Coordinates of N, CA and C in Angstrom, one line a residue:
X1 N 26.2 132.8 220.5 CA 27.0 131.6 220.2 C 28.4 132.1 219.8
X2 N 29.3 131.5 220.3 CA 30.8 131.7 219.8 C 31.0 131.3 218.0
X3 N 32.0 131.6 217.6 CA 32.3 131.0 216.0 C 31.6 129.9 216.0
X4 N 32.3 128.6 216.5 CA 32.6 127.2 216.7 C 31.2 126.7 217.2
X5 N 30.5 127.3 218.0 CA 29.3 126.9 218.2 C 28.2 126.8 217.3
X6 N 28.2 128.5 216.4 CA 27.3 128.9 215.3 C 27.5 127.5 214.1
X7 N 29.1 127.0 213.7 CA 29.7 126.3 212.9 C 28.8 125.0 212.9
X8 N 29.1 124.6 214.5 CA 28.3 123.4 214.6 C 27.0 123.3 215.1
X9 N 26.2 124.3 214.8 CA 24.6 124.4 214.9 C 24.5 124.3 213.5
X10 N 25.2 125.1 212.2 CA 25.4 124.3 211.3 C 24.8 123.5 210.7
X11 N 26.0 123.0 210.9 CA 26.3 121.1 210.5 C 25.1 120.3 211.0
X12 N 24.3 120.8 212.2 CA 23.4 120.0 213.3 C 21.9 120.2 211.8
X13 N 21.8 121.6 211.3 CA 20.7 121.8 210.6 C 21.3 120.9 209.3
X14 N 22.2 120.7 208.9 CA 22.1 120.7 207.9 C 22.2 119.0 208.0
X15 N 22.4 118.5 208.9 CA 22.2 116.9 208.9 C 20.8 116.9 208.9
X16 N 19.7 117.6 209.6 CA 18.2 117.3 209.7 C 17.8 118.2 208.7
X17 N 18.7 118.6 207.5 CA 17.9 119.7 206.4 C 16.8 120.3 206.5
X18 N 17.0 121.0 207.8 CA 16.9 122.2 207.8 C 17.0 123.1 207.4
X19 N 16.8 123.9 206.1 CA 17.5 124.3 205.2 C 16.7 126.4 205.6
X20 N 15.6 125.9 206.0 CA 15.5 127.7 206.4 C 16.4 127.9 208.1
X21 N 16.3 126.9 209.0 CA 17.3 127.6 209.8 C 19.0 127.6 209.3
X22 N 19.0 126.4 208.3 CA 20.8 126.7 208.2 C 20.7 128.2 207.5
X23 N 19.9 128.9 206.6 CA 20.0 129.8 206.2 C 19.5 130.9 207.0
X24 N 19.5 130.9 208.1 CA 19.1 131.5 209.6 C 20.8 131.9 209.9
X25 N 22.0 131.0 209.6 CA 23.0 131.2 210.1 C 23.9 131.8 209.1
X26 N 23.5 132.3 208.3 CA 24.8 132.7 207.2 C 24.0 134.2 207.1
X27 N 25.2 134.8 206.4 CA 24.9 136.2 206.0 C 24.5 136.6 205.0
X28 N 23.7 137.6 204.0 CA 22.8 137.6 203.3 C 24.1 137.9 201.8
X29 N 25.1 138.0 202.4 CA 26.1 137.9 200.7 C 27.6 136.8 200.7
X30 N 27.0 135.8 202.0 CA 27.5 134.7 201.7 C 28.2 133.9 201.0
X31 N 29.3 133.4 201.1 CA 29.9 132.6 199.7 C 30.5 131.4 200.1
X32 N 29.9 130.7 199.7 CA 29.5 129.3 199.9 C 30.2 128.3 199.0
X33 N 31.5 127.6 198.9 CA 32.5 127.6 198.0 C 32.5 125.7 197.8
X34 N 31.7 125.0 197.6 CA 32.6 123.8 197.3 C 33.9 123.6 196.4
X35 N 34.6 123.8 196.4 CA 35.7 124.2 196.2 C 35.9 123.5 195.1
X36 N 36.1 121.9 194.4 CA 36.1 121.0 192.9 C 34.7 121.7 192.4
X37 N 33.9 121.8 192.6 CA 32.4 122.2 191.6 C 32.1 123.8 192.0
X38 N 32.1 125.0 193.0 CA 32.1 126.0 192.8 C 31.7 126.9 193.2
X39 N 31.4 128.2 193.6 CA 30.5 128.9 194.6 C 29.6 129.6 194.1
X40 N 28.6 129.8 195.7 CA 27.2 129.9 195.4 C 27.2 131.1 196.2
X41 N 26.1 132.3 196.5 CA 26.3 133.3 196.7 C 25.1 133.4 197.6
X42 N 25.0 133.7 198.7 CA 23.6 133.9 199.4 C 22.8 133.1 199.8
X43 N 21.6 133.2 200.8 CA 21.2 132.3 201.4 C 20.3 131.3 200.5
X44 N 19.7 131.4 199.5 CA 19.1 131.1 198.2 C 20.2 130.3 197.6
X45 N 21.6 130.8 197.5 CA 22.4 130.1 196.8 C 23.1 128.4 197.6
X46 N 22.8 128.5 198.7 CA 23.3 127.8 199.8 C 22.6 127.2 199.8
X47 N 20.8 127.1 199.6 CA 19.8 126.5 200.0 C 20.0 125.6 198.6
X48 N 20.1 126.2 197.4 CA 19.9 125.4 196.2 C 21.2 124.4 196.0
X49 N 22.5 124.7 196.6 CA 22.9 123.5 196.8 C 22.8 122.6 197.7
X50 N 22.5 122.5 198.6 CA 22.0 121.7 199.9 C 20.4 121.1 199.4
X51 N 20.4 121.4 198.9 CA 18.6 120.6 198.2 C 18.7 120.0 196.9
X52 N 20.2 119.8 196.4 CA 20.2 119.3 195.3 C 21.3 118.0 195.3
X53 N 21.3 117.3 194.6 CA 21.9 116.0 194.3 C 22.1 114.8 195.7
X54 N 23.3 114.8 195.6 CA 23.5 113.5 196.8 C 22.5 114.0 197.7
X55 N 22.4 114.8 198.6 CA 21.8 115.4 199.9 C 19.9 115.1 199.4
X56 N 19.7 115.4 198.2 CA 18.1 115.3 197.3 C 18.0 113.9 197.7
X57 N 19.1 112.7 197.0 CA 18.8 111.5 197.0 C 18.6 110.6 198.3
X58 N 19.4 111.3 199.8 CA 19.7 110.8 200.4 C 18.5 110.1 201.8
X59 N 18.7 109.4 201.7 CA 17.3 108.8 203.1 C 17.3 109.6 204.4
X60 N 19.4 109.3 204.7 CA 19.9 109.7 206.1 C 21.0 110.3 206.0
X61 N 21.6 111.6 206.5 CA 22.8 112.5 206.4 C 23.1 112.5 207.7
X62 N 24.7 112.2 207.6 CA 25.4 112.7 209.0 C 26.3 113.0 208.7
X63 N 27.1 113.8 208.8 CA 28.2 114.8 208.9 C 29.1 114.6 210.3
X64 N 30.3 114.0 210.2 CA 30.9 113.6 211.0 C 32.2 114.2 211.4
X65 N 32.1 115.2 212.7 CA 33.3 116.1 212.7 C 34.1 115.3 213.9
X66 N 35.7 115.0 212.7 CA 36.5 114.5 213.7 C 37.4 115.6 214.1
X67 N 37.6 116.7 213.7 CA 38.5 117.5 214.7 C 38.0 119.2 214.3
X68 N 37.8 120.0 215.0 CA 37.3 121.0 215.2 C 37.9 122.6 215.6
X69 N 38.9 123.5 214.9 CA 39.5 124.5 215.9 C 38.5 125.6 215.5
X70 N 38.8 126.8 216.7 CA 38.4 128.0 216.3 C 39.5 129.1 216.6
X71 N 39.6 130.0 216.2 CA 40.4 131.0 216.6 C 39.8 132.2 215.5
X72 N 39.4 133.1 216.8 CA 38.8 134.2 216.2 C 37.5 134.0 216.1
X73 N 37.4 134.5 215.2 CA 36.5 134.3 213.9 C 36.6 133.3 212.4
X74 N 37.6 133.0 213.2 CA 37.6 131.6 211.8 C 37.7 130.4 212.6
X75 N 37.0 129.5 212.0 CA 36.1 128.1 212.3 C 36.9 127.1 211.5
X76 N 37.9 125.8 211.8 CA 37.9 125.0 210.9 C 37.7 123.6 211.3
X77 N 37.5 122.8 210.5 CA 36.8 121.4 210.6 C 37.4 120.4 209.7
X78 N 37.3 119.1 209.8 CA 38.2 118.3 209.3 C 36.6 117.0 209.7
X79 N 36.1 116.4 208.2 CA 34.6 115.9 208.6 C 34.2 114.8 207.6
X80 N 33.7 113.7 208.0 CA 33.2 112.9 206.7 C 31.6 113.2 206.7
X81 N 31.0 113.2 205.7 CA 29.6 114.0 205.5 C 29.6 112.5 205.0
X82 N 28.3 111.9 205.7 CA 27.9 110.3 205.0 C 26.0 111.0 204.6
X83 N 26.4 110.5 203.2 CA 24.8 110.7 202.9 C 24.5 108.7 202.8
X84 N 23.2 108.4 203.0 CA 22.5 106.8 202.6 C 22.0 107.3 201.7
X85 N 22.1 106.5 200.7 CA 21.5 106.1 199.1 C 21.2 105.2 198.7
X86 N 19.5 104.6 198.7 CA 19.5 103.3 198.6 C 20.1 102.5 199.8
X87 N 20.7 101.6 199.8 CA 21.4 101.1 201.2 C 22.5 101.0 201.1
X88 N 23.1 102.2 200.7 CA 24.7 102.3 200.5 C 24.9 104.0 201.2
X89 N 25.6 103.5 201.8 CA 26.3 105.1 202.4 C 27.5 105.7 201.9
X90 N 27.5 106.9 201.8 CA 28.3 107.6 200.5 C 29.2 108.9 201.3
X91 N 30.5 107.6 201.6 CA 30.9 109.1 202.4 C 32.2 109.5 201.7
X92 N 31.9 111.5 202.2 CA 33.1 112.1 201.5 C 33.9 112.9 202.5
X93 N 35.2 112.7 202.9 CA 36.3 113.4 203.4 C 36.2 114.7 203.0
X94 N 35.8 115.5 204.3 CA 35.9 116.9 203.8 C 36.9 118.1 204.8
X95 N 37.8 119.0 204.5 CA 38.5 119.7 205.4 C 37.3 120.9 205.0
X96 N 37.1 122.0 205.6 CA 36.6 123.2 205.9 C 36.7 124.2 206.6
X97 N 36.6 125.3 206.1 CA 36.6 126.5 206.3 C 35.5 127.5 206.5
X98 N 35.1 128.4 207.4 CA 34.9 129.1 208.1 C 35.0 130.4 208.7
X99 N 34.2 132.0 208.0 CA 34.5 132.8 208.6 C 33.4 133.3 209.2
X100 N 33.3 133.7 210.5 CA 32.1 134.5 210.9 C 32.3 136.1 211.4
X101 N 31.1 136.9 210.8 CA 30.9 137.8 210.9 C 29.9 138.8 211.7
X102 N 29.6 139.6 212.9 CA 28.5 139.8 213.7 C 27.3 138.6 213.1
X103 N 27.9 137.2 213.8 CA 27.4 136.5 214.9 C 26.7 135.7 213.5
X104 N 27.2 135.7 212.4 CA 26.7 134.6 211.3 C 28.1 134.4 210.5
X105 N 27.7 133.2 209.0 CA 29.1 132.9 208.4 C 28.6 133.9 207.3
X106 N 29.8 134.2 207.2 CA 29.8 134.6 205.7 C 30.9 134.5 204.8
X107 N 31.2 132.9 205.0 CA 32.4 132.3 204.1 C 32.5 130.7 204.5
X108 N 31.9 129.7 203.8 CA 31.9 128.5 204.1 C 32.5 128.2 202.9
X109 N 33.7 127.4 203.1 CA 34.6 126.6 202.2 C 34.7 125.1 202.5
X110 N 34.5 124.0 201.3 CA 34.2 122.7 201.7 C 35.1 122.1 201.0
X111 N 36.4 121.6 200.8 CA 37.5 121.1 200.3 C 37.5 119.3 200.3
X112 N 37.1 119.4 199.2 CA 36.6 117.4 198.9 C 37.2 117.2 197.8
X113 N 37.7 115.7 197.7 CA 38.1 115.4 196.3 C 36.5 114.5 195.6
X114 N 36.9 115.5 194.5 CA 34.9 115.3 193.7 C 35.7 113.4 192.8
X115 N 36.9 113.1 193.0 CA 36.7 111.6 192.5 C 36.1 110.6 193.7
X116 N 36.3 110.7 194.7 CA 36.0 109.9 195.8 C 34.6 110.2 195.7
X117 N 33.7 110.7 195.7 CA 32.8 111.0 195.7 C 32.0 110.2 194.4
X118 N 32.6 110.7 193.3 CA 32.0 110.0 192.0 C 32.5 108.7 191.9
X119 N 33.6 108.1 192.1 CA 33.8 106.4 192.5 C 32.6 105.9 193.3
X120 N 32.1 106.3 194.1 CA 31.2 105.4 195.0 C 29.7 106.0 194.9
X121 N 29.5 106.9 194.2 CA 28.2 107.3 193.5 C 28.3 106.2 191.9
X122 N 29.5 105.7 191.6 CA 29.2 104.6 190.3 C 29.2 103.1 190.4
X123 N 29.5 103.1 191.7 CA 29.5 101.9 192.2 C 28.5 101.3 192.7

């Protein structure tokens, strides 16, 4: 798989939480950065955020990539991640970053503003 491919096989596991193949795609010292709340380190570390809060709560996840580049080995994405909660959908604007390394990531960066997010988780 090219960068861009790996990126968005991804995003594909991680809308069907799939959480042992998304960690099928990362490298074993990984750093996994939501960038307002913080980074996580390894495939364990990736798995424990992805299995916890909104994504825990959620019925339905879609992850919605409106624009996509690759060059090299670096992957970037521009995406709304809609989790359902209850019957409210909880979407958050996200830019992202992307490095891959023999043929996995081993640098995912998720750049969100954590108030958008907490407005409509209080509402």
């Amino acid at each position: 798989m090219t960068p861009g491919e790996l990126v968005t096989a991804l995003i594909r596991a991680c809308e069907a939480r799939d959480l042992d193949l998304v960690c099928s795609f990362v490298t074993d010292d990984i750093e996994y950065d939501n960038v307002p709340i913080g980074k996580v380190y390894g495939p364990e570390g990736v798995r424990k955020v992805l299995s916890a809060g909104v994504t825990q709560e959620a019925t339905a996840v879609e992850w919605r990539v409106l624009e996509q580049i690759e060059h090299g080995d670096t992957v970037m994405n521009e995406r709304i991640d809609c989790f359902l909660v209850g019957d409210t959908w909880v979407k958050i604007p996200i830019a992202a970053l992307f490095k891959v390394s023999d043929g996995k990531i081993c640098l995912w960066r998720d750049y969100f503003d954590l108030d958008t997010y907490r407005k409509q988780r209080a509402g």
